[in-house]
C-alpha cells in the first residue's frame, strides 16, 4: 500500500517545555486529497502519540498517512489547514 510522509515542525518560544498530546486522536492530524476526502494518520507505523518541544527550541517530526503521495493536497492540524 502506498503512503506519504509529511514532516512537521513544532516551535516553542517559551521558557518551559511544551508537550503536544493526543496526536493520534481521530481528526487531530489529517491529509485531505484534491477531492476533499480525509485520511488520518496510519496506524501501523511509528507515528507518535505526543511530542515534547524543549524551551526555546523546535522539533521536527515525520508523520505517515496511507495515501499515495500524489493524492495528498493539504494537511489539517486541529482544524487549521496547510497546503502541501
Short mmCIF file of C-alpha atoms in Angstrom, two decimals:
data_model
loop_
_atom_site.label_atom_id
_atom_site.label_comp_id
_atom_site.label_asym_id
_atom_site.label_seq_id
_atom_site.Cartn_x
_atom_site.Cartn_y
_atom_site.Cartn_z
CA UNK A 1 0.00 0.00 0.00
CA UNK A 2 1.28 3.42 -0.92
CA UNK A 3 1.87 6.03 1.74
CA UNK A 4 3.11 9.59 2.15
CA UNK A 5 5.38 11.01 4.83
CA UNK A 6 4.92 14.62 5.95
CA UNK A 7 7.49 16.35 8.14
CA UNK A 8 6.05 18.93 10.54
CA UNK A 9 7.89 21.37 12.77
CA UNK A 10 6.78 22.43 16.24
CA UNK A 11 8.37 25.60 17.72
CA UNK A 12 8.37 26.71 21.32
CA UNK A 13 9.48 30.27 22.09
CA UNK A 14 8.53 29.92 25.77
CA UNK A 15 10.80 29.33 28.74
CA UNK A 16 9.27 25.94 29.65
CA UNK A 17 8.92 22.70 27.64
CA UNK A 18 5.61 22.22 25.81
CA UNK A 19 4.04 18.82 25.41
CA UNK A 20 1.85 18.33 22.32
CA UNK A 21 -0.54 15.47 23.12
CA UNK A 22 -3.25 13.31 21.57
CA UNK A 23 -1.70 13.40 18.10
CA UNK A 24 -3.30 10.06 17.19
CA UNK A 25 -6.80 11.20 18.14
CA UNK A 26 -9.24 10.99 15.26
CA UNK A 27 -9.02 14.16 13.14
CA UNK A 28 -6.11 15.67 15.13
CA UNK A 29 -3.86 15.45 12.05
CA UNK A 30 -5.36 14.54 8.66
CA UNK A 31 -4.42 14.74 4.99
CA UNK A 32 -7.14 15.93 2.61
CA UNK A 33 -6.93 14.93 -1.05
CA UNK A 34 -7.90 17.04 -4.07
CA UNK A 35 -11.43 15.60 -4.00
CA UNK A 36 -11.90 16.57 -0.33
CA UNK A 37 -11.50 13.08 1.18
CA UNK A 38 -9.71 12.99 4.53
CA UNK A 39 -7.28 10.33 5.79
CA UNK A 40 -5.95 10.17 9.34
CA UNK A 41 -2.54 9.03 10.46
CA UNK A 42 -1.67 5.46 9.55
CA UNK A 43 -1.89 3.07 12.49
CA UNK A 44 0.85 0.61 11.58
CA UNK A 45 4.00 2.69 11.96
CA UNK A 46 5.86 4.99 14.32
CA UNK A 47 3.52 8.00 14.37
CA UNK A 48 3.89 9.48 17.87
CA UNK A 49 1.13 9.84 20.45
CA UNK A 50 2.78 13.01 21.73
CA UNK A 51 5.83 15.26 21.30
CA UNK A 52 7.72 17.33 23.85
CA UNK A 53 9.22 20.56 22.50
CA UNK A 54 12.03 21.90 24.71
CA UNK A 55 12.04 25.52 25.82
CA UNK A 56 13.39 28.00 23.24
CA UNK A 57 13.67 25.24 20.62
CA UNK A 58 11.96 23.49 17.75
CA UNK A 59 11.34 19.82 16.98
CA UNK A 60 10.73 18.19 13.58
CA UNK A 61 8.59 15.08 13.41
CA UNK A 62 7.69 12.82 10.49
CA UNK A 63 4.08 11.64 10.16
CA UNK A 64 2.85 8.86 7.85
CA UNK A 65 -0.50 8.59 6.05
CA UNK A 66 -1.78 5.64 3.98
CA UNK A 67 -2.46 7.61 0.80
CA UNK A 68 -0.48 7.85 -2.44
CA UNK A 69 1.88 10.84 -2.39
CA UNK A 70 0.31 12.35 -5.50
CA UNK A 71 -3.14 12.46 -3.89
CA UNK A 72 -2.11 14.39 -0.73
CA UNK A 73 -3.20 18.00 -1.19
CA UNK A 74 -3.43 19.65 2.23
CA UNK A 75 -2.76 18.73 5.81
CA UNK A 76 -5.10 19.76 8.61
CA UNK A 77 -3.82 20.02 12.19
CA UNK A 78 -6.52 20.59 14.81
CA UNK A 79 -8.70 22.32 12.21
CA UNK A 80 -6.03 24.59 10.68
CA UNK A 81 -5.27 23.70 7.07
CA UNK A 82 -1.88 23.95 5.30
CA UNK A 83 -1.10 23.42 1.62
CA UNK A 84 1.37 20.62 0.83
#
